[in-house]
Short mmCIF file of C-alpha atoms in Angstrom, two decimals:
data_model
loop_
_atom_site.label_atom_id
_atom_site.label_comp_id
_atom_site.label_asym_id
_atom_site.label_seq_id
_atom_site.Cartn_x
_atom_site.Cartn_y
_atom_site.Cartn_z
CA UNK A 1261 -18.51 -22.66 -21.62
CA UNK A 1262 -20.77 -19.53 -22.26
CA UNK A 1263 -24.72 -19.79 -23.53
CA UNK A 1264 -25.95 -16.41 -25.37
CA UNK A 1265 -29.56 -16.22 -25.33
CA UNK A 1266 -31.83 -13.45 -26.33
CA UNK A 1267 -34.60 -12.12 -24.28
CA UNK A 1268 -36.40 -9.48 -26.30
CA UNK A 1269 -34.35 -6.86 -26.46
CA UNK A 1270 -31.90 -8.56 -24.13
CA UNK A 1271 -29.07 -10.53 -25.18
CA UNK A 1272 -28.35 -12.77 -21.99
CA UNK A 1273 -24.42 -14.03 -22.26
CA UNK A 1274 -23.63 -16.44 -19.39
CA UNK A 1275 -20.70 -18.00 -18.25
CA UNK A 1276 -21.62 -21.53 -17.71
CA UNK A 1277 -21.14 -24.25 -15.00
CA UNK A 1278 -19.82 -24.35 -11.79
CA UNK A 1279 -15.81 -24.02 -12.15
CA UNK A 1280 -13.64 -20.95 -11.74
CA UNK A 1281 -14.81 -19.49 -15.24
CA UNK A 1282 -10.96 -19.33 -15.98
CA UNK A 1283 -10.28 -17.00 -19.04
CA UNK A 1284 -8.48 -19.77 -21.13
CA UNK A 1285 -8.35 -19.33 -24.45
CA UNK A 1286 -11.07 -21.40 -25.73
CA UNK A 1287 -13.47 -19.91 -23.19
CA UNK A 1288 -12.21 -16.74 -24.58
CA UNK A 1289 -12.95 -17.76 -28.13
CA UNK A 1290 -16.40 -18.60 -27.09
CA UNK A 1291 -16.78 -15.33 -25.82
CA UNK A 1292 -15.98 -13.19 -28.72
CA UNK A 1293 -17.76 -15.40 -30.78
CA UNK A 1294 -20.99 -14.39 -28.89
CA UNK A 1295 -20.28 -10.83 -29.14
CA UNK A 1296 -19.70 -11.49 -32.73
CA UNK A 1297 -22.87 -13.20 -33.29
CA UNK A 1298 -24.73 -10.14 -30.82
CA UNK A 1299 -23.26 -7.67 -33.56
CA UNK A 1300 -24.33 -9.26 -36.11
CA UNK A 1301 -27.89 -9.44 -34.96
CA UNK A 1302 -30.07 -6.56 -36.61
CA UNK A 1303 -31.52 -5.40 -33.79
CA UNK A 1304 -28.30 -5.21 -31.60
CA UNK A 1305 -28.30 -1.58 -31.75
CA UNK A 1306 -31.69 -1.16 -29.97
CA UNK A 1307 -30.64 -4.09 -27.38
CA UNK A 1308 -28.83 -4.31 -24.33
CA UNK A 1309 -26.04 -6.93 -23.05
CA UNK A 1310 -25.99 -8.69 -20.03
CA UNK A 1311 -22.98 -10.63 -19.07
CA UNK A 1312 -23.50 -13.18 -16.16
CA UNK A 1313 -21.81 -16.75 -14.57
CA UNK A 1314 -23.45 -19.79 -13.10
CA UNK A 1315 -22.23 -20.83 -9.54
CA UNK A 1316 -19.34 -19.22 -7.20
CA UNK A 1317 -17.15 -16.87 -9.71
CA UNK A 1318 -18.09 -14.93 -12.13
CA UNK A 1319 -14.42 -15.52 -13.10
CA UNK A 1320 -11.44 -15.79 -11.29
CA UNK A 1321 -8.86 -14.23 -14.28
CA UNK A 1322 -6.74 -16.19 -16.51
CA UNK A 1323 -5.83 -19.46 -16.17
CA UNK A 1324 -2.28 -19.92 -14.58
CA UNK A 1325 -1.67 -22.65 -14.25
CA UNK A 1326 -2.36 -23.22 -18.50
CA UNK A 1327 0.23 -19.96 -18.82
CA UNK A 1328 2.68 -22.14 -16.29
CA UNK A 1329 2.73 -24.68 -18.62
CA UNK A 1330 3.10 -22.90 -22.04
CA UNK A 1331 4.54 -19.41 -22.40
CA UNK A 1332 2.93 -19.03 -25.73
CA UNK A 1333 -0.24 -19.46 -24.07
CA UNK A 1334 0.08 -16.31 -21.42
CA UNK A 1335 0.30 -14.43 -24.60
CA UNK A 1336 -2.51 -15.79 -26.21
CA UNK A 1337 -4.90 -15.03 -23.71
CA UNK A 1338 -3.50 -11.41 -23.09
CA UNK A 1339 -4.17 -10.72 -26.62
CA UNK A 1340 -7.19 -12.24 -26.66
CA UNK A 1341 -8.77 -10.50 -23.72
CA UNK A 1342 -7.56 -7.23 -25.52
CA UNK A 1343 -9.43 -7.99 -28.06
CA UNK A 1344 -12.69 -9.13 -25.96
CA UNK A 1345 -12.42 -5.69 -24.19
CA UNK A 1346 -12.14 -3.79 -27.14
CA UNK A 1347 -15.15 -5.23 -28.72
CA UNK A 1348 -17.26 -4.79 -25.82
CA UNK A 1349 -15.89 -0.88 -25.31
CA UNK A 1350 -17.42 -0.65 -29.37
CA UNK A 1351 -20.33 -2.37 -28.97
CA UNK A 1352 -23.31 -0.48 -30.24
CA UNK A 1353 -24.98 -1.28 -27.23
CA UNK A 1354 -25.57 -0.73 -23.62
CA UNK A 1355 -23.48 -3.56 -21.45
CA UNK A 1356 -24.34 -4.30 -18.34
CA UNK A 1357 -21.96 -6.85 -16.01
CA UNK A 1358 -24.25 -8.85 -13.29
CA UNK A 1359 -21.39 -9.77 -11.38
CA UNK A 1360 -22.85 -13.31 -9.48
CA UNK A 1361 -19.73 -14.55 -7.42
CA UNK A 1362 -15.95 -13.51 -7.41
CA UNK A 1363 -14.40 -11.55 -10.23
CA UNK A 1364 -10.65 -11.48 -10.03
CA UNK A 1365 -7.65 -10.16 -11.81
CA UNK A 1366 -8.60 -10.37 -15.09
CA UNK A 1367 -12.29 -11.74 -14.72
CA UNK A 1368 -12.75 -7.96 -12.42
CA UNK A 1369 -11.57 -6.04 -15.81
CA UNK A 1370 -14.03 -8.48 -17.72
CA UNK A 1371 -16.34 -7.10 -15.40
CA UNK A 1372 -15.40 -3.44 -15.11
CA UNK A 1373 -15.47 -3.24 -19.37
CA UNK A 1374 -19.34 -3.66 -18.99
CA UNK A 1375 -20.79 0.02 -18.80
CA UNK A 1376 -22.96 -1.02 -15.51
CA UNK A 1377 -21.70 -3.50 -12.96
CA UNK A 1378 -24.51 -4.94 -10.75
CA UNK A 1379 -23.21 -7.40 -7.87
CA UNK A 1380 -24.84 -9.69 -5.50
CA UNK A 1381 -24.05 -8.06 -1.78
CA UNK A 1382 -24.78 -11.35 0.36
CA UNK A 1383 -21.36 -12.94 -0.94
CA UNK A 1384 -18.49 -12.50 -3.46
CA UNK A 1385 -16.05 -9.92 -4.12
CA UNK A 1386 -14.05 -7.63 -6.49
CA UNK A 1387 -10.24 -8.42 -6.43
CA UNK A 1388 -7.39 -7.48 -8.22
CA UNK A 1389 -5.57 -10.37 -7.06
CA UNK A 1390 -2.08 -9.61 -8.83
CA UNK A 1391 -0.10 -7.92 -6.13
CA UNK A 1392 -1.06 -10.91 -3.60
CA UNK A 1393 0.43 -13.27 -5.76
CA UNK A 1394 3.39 -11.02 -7.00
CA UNK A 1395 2.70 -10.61 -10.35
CA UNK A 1396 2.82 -6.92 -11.32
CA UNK A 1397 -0.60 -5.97 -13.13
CA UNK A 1398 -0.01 -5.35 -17.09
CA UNK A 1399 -0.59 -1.59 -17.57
CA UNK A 1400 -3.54 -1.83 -19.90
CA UNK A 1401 -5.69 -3.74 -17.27
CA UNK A 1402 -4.52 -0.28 -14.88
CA UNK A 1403 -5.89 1.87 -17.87
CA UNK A 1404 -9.32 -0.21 -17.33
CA UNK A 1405 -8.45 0.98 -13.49
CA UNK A 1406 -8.21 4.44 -14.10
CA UNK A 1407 -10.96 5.00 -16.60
CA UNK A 1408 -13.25 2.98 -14.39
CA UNK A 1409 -12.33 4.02 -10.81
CA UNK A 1410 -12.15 8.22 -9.93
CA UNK A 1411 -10.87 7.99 -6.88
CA UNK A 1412 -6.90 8.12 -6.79
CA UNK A 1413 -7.34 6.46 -2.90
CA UNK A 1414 -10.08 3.85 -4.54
CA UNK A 1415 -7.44 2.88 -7.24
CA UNK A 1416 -4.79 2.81 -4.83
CA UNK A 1417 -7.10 0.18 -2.31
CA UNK A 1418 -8.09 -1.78 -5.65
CA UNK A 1419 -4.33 -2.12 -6.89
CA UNK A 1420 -2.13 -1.42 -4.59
CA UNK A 1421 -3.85 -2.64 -1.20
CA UNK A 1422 -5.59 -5.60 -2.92
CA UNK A 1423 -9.05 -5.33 -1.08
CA UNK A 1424 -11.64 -7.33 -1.65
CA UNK A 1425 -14.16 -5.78 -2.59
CA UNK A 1426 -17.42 -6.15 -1.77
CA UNK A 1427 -20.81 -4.57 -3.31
CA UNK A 1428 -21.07 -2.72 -0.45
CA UNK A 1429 -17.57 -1.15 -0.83
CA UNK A 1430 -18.06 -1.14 -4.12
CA UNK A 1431 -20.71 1.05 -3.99
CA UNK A 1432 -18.45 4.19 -2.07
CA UNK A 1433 -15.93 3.35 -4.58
CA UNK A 1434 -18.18 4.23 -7.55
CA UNK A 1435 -16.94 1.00 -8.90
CA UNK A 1436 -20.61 -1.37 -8.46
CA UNK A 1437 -23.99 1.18 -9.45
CA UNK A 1438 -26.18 -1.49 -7.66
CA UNK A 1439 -26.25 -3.96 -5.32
CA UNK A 1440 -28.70 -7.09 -4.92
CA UNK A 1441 -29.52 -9.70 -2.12
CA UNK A 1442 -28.76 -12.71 -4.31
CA UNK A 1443 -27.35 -14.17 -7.39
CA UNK A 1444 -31.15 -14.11 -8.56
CA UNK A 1445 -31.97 -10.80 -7.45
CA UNK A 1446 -28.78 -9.55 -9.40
CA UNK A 1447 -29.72 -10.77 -12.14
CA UNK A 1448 -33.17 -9.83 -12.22
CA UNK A 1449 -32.24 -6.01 -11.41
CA UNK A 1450 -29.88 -6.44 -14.52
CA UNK A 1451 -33.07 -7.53 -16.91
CA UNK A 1452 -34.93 -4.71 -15.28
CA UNK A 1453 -32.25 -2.24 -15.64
CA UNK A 1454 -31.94 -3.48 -19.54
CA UNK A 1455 -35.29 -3.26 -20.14
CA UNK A 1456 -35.57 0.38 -18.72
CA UNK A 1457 -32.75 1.17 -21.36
CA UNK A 1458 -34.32 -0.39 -24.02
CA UNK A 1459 -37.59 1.92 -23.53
CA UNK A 1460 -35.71 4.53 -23.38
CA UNK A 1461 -34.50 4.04 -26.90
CA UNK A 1462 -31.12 4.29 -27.60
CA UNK A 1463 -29.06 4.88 -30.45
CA UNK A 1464 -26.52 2.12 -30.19
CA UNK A 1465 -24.39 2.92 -33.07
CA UNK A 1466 -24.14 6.56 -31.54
CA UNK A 1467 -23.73 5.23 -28.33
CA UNK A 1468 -20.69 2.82 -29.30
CA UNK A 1469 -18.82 5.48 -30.35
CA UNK A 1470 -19.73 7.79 -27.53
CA UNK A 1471 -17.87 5.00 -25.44
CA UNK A 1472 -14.66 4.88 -27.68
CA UNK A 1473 -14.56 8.20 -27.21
CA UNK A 1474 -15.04 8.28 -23.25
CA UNK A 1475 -12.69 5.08 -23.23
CA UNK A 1476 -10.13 5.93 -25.90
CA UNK A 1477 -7.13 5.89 -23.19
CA UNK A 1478 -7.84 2.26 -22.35
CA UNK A 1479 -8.49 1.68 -26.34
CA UNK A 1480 -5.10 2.96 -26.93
CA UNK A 1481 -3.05 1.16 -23.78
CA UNK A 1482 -4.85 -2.18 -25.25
CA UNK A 1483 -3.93 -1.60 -28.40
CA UNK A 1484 0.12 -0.73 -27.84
CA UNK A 1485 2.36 -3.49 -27.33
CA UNK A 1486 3.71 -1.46 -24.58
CA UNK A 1487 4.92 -3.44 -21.03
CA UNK A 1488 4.41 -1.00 -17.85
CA UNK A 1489 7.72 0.70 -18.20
CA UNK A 1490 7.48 2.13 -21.67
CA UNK A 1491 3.84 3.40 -20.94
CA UNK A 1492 4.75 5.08 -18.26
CA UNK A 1493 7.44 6.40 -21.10
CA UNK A 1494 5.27 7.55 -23.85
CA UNK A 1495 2.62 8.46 -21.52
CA UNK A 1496 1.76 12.31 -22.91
CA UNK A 1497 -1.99 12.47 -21.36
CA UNK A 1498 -2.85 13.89 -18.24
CA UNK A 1499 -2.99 11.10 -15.30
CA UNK B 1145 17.34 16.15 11.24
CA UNK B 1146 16.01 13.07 10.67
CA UNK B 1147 15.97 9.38 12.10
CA UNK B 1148 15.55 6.17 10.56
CA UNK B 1149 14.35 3.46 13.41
CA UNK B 1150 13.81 -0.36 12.69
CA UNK B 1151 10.69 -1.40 14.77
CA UNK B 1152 10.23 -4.80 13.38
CA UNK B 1153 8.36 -4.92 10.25
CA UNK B 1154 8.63 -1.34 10.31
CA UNK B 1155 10.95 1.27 9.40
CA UNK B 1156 9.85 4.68 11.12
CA UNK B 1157 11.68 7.87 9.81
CA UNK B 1158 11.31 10.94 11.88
CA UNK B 1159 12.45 14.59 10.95
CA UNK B 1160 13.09 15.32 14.51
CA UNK B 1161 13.58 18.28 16.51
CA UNK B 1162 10.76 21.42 17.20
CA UNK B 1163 11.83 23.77 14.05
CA UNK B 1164 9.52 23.76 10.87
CA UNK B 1165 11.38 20.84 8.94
CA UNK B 1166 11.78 22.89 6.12
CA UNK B 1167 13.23 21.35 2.97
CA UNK B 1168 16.88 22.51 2.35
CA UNK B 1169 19.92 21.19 0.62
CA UNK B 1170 21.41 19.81 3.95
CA UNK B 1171 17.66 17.89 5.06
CA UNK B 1172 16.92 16.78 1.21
CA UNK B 1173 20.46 15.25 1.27
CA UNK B 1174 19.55 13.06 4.39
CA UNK B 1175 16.19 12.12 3.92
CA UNK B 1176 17.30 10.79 0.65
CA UNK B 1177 20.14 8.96 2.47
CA UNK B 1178 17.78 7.59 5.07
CA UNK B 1179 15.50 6.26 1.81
CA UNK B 1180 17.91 5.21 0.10
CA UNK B 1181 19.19 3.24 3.37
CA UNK B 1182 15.52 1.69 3.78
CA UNK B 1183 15.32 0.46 0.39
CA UNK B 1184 18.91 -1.48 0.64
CA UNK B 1185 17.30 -3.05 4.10
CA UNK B 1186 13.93 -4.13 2.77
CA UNK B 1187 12.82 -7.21 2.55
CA UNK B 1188 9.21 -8.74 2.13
CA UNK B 1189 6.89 -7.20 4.77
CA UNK B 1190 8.74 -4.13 5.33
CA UNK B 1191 6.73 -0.84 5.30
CA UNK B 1192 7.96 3.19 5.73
CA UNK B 1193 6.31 4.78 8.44
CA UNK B 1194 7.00 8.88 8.37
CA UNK B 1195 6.70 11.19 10.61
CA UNK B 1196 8.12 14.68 12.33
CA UNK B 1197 8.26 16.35 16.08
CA UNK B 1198 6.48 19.39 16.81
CA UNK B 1199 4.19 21.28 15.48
CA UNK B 1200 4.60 20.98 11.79
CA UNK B 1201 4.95 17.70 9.72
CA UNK B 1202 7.19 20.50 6.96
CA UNK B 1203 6.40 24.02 6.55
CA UNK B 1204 7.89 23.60 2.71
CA UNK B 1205 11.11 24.62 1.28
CA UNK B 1206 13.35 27.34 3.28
CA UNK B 1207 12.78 30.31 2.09
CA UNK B 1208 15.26 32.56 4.42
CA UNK B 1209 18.03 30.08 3.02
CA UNK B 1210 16.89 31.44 -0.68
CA UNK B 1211 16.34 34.77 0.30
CA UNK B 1212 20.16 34.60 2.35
CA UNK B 1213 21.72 34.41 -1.06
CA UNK B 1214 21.41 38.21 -1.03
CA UNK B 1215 20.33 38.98 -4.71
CA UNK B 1216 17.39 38.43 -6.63
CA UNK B 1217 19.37 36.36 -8.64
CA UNK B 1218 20.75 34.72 -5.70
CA UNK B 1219 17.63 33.54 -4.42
CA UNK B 1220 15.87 32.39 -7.57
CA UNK B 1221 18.79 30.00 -7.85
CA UNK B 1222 18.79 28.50 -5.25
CA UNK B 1223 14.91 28.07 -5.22
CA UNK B 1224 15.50 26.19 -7.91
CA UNK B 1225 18.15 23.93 -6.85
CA UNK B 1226 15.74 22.82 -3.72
CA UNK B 1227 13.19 22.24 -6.31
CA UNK B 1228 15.33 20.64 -8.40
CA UNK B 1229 17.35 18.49 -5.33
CA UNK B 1230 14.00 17.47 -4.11
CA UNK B 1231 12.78 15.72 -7.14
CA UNK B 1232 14.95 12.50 -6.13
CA UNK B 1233 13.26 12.29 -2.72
CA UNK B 1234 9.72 12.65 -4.22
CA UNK B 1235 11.12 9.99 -6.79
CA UNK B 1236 12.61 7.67 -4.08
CA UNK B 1237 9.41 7.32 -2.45
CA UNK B 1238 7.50 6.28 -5.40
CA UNK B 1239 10.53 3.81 -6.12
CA UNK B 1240 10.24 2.37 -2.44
CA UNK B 1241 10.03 -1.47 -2.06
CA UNK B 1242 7.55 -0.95 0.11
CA UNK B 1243 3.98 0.18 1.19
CA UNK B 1244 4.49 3.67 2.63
CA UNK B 1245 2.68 5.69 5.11
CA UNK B 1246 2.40 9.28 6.16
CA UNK B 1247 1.84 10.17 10.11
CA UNK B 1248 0.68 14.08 10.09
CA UNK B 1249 1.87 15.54 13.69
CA UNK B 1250 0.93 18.81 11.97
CA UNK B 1251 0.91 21.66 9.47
CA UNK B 1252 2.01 20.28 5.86
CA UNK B 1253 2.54 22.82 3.30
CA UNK B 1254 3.91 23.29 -0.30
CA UNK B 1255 6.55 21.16 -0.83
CA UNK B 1256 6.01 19.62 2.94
CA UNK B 1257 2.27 18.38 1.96
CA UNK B 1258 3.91 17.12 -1.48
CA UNK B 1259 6.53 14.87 0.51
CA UNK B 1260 3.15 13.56 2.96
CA UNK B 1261 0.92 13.01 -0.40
CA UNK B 1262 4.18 11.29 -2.19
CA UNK B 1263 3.18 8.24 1.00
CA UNK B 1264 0.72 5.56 -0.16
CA UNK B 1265 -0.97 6.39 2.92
CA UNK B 1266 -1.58 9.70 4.77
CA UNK B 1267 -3.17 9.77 7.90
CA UNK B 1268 -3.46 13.47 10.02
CA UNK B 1269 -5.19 14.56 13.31
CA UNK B 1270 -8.24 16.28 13.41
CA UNK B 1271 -7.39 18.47 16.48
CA UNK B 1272 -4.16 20.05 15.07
CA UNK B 1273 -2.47 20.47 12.04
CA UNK B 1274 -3.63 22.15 8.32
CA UNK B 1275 -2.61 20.74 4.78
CA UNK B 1276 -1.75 24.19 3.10
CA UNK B 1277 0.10 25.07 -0.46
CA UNK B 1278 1.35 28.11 0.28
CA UNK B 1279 2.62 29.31 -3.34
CA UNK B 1280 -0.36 31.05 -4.64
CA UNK B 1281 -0.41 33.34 -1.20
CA UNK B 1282 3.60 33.54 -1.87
CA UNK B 1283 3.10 34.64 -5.03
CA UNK B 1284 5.34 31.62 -6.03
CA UNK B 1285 4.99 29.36 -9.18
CA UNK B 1286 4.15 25.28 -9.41
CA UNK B 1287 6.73 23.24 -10.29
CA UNK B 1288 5.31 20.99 -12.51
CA UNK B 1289 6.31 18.13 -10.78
CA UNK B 1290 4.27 19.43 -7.95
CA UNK B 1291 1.40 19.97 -10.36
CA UNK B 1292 1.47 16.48 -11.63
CA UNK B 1293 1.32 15.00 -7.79
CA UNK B 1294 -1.85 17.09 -7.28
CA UNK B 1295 -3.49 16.27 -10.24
CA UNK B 1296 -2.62 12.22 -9.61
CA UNK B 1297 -3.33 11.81 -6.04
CA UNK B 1298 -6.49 14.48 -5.75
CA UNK B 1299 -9.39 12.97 -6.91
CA UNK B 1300 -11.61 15.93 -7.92
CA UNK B 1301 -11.60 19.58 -9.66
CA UNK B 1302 -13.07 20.97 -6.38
CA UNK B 1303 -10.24 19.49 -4.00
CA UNK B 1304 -7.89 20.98 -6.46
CA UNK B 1305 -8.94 24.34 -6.18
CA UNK B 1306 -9.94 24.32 -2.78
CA UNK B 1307 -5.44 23.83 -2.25
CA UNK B 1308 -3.85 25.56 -5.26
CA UNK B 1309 -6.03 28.45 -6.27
CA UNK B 1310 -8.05 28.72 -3.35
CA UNK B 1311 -4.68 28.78 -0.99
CA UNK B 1312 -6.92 26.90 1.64
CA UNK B 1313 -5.68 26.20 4.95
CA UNK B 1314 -7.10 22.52 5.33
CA UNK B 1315 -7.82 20.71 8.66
CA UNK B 1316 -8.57 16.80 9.02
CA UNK B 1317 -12.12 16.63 8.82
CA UNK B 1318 -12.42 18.43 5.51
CA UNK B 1319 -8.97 16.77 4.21
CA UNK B 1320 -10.81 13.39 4.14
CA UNK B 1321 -14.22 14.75 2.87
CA UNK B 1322 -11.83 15.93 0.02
CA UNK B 1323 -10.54 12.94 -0.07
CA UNK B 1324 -6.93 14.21 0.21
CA UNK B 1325 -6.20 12.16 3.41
CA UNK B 1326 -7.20 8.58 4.56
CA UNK B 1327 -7.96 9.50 8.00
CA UNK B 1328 -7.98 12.31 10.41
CA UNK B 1329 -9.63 10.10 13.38
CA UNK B 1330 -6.73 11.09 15.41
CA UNK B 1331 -6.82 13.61 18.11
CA UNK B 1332 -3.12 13.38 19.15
CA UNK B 1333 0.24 12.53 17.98
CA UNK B 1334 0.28 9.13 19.73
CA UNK B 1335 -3.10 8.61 17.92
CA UNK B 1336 -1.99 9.32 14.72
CA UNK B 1337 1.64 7.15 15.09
CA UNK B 1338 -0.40 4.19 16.74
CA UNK B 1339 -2.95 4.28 13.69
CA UNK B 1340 -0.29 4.12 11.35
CA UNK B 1341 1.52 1.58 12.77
CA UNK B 1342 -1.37 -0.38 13.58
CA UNK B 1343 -2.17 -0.54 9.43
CA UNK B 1344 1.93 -0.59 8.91
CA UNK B 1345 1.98 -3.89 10.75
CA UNK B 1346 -1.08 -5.32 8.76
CA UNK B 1347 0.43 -4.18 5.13
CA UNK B 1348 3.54 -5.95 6.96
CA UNK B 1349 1.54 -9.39 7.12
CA UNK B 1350 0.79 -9.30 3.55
CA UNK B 1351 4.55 -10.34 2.93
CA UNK B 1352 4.46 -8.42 -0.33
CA UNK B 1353 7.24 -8.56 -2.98
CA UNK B 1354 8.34 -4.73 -2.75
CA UNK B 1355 9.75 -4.80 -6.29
CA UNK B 1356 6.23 -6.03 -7.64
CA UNK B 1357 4.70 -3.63 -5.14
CA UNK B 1358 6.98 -0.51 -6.41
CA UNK B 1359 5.76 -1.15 -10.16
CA UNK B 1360 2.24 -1.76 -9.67
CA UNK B 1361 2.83 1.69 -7.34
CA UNK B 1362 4.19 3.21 -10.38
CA UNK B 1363 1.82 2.11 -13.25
CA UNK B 1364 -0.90 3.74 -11.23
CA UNK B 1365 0.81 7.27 -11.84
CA UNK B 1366 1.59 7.18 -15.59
CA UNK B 1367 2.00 11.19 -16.07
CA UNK B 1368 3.96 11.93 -12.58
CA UNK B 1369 5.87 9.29 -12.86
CA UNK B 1370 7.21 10.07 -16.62
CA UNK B 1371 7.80 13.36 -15.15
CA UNK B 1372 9.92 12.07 -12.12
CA UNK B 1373 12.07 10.06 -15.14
CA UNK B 1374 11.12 6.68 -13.69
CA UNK B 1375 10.11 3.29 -15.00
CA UNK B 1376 8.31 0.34 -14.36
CA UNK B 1377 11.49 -2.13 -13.82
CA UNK B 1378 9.35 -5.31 -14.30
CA UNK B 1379 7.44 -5.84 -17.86
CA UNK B 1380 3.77 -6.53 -17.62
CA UNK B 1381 2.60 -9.92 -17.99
CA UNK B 1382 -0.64 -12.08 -17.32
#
């Protein structure tokens, strides 16, 4: 499911084994219970995160074909993303995402809640699947969107066009800061990148709240119960 | 006045004739009849292809036909009532089932470069043709509609000012290095119409569902959207 392991100053969270890295409940579970168990450490707020997957996908969004099956289970793993993406958006730490293979649909906003988002250029891409498949996106995963990606045209390719991304695309979309030649490479630039932070010396209690703060528009779309049309509604900040 | 063409996949509306396209009751009327006679004929894979003749794309609202009514009064009226009547076609667009996509034969400006910018796509020519609000030269206040648009679709503080306080006249080249337009690789009409079409017809492959395509459309302009009264039609859902 996921492994957390601690390397110095670096907690190392990885998605395990070679599947799709679904975001089904239980792999959701074992998620937040990592980040639980990372803020609970007494060093966490002079450490860095680094979220990563084993084989193809880093993860290919929720699973479906569970939701198909049970309604009550769609639900479940919208709220429990929610919560998975508010915890890492207050986590007195820097987060780094070193994105090894696909991230779709939900598995991109995994990796676009991570502050940094390093990605393998040689293969794999960045795809907000939904409007390929014809579901329309829930509006909190478009706050993620907007508070992530500046450029209206970027945003619009992203979630409207469906690209797939690549690092190198990613890069002129101010979506990916770095790009690697291979799964290895990405992660390695992610340990050097942490480790750079963590001599640096950071604050991370400061610096959690510092990212509420720059974040609190997708804090508040995850936290209202709101479907697309009534955010759009009560919608009173600037776009 | 305007055409609406079929060309397959594609619908293609055209404010024809050699005049400045300016917005007035009579054009507002049928371009929202022509969108509104799109959206009852789409299906999956349509797209909106627009475009004018001559040398401007729309010069903005008519101003003579304000000015005509005779009276201060009289003209500040009916200012209002374009701005007011032209709401519904910025609002159609946004409610289109389909991808949409603006071909620039030339000069946009005021509410002319807000109808182009209201496409999900703009594409202009680099040899002719500026992107211009006029209003701060005219002495002429925002609409706040107008001001939402800008603020939504223009990416950066710079690009902002360069149009609205700077009252820049803006050709191709620098409209993409704002990042205002998608292209301006076009140095003639026919290059600008066969671009278009050319990424109309692969949006067209996609075989989108246009009511999934307006909402996600919609829930990526929150703020211009509340202001144009509209909704997301289909609740969000994993």
């Amino acid at each position: 499911m996921c492994t957390l392991e601690k390397r110095g100053q670096l907690f190392l969270l990885t998605l395990t084994g070679d599947g799709e890295h679904r975001l089904n409940p239980t792999l959701l579970d074992s998620i937040r219970s990592a980040i639980s168990r990372i803020r609970s450490d007494p060093s966490s707020p002079q450490s860095v995160l680094i979220t990563t997957s084993h084989g193809k996908f880093f993860s290919n969004g929720y699973d479906l074909a569970l939701a198909e099956s049970d309604p009550s289970l769609r639900v479940a793993m919208d709220s429990k993303l929610r919560s998975l993406v508010a915890d890492l958006i207050s986590l007195p730490m820097p987060t780094i995402a070193a994105v090894t293979g696909h991230a779709s649909a939900a598995g991109f906003v995994l990796a676009m809640s991570h502050d940094y988002v390093l990605m393998r250029r040689d293969r794999g891409f960045l795809y907000m699947s939904e409007m390929d498949i014809g579901l329309v996106i829930p509006a909190w995963f478009v706050a993620v969107v907007r508070a992530k990606i500046g450029s209206p045209a970027a945003r619009r390719d992203v979630v409207l066009t469906a690209e797939k991304v690549t690092a190198e695309r990613g890069l002129e979309m101010g979506i990916v800061d770095s790009s690697y030649g291979s799964a290895a490479e990405t992660v390695e630039g992610a340990v050097k990148l942490g480790e750079e932070i963590v001599r640096r010396g950071v604050d991370g209690h400061v610096y959690g709240r510092m990212r509420e703060t720059l974040l609190k528009q997708v804090l508040h779309a995850i936290g209202s119960n709101e479907s697309g049309s009534d955010r759009i509604q009560n919608s009173g900040s600037k776009p | 006045m305007c055409t609406l063409e079929k060309r397959g996949d594609l619908f293609l509306l055209t404010l024809t004739g050699d005049d400045e396209h300016r917005f007035h009751p009579d054009t507002i009327a049928s371009v929202l009849s022509l969108l509104e006679q799109a959206k009852s004929q789409s299906t999956r894979g349509s797209v909106l292809i627009t475009t004018a003749q001559g040398k401007f794309f729309s010069n903005g609202f008519d101003l003579a036909w304000a000015q005509a009514a005779g009276s201060q009064t009289g003209a500040v009226n009916r200012m209002h009532q374009m701005v007011e009547s032209f709401k519904p076609v910025i609002a159609a667009l946004f409610e289109l089932p389909m991808p949409t996509i603006a071909a620039l034969n030339g000069h946009a400006a005021a509410s002319g470069l807000m109808f182009a910018l209201s496409h999900d796509y703009v594409f202009m020519r680099n040899d002719r043709g500026v992107l211009y609000m006029s209003e701060v030269d005219l002495g002429l206040p925002l609409p706040d509609y107008f001001a939402a648009m800008f603020a939504a679709k223009i990416g950066t503080s710079i690009a902002r000012r360069e149009l609205l306080l700077s009252g820049k006249k803006i050709k191709g080249e620098e409209a993409v290095a704002l990042g205002i337009v998608d292209s301006a690789a076009h140095d003639s009409v026919e290059g600008v119409v066969e671009a278009t079409v050319s990424l109309g017809e692969s949006l067209a492959a996609k075989k989108w569902n246009g009511e999934v395509y307006a909402s996600i459309r919609k829930s990526l302009y929150p703020g211009l959207c509340a202001m144009l009264s509209l909704t997301a039609k289909i609740a969000a859902s994993p």
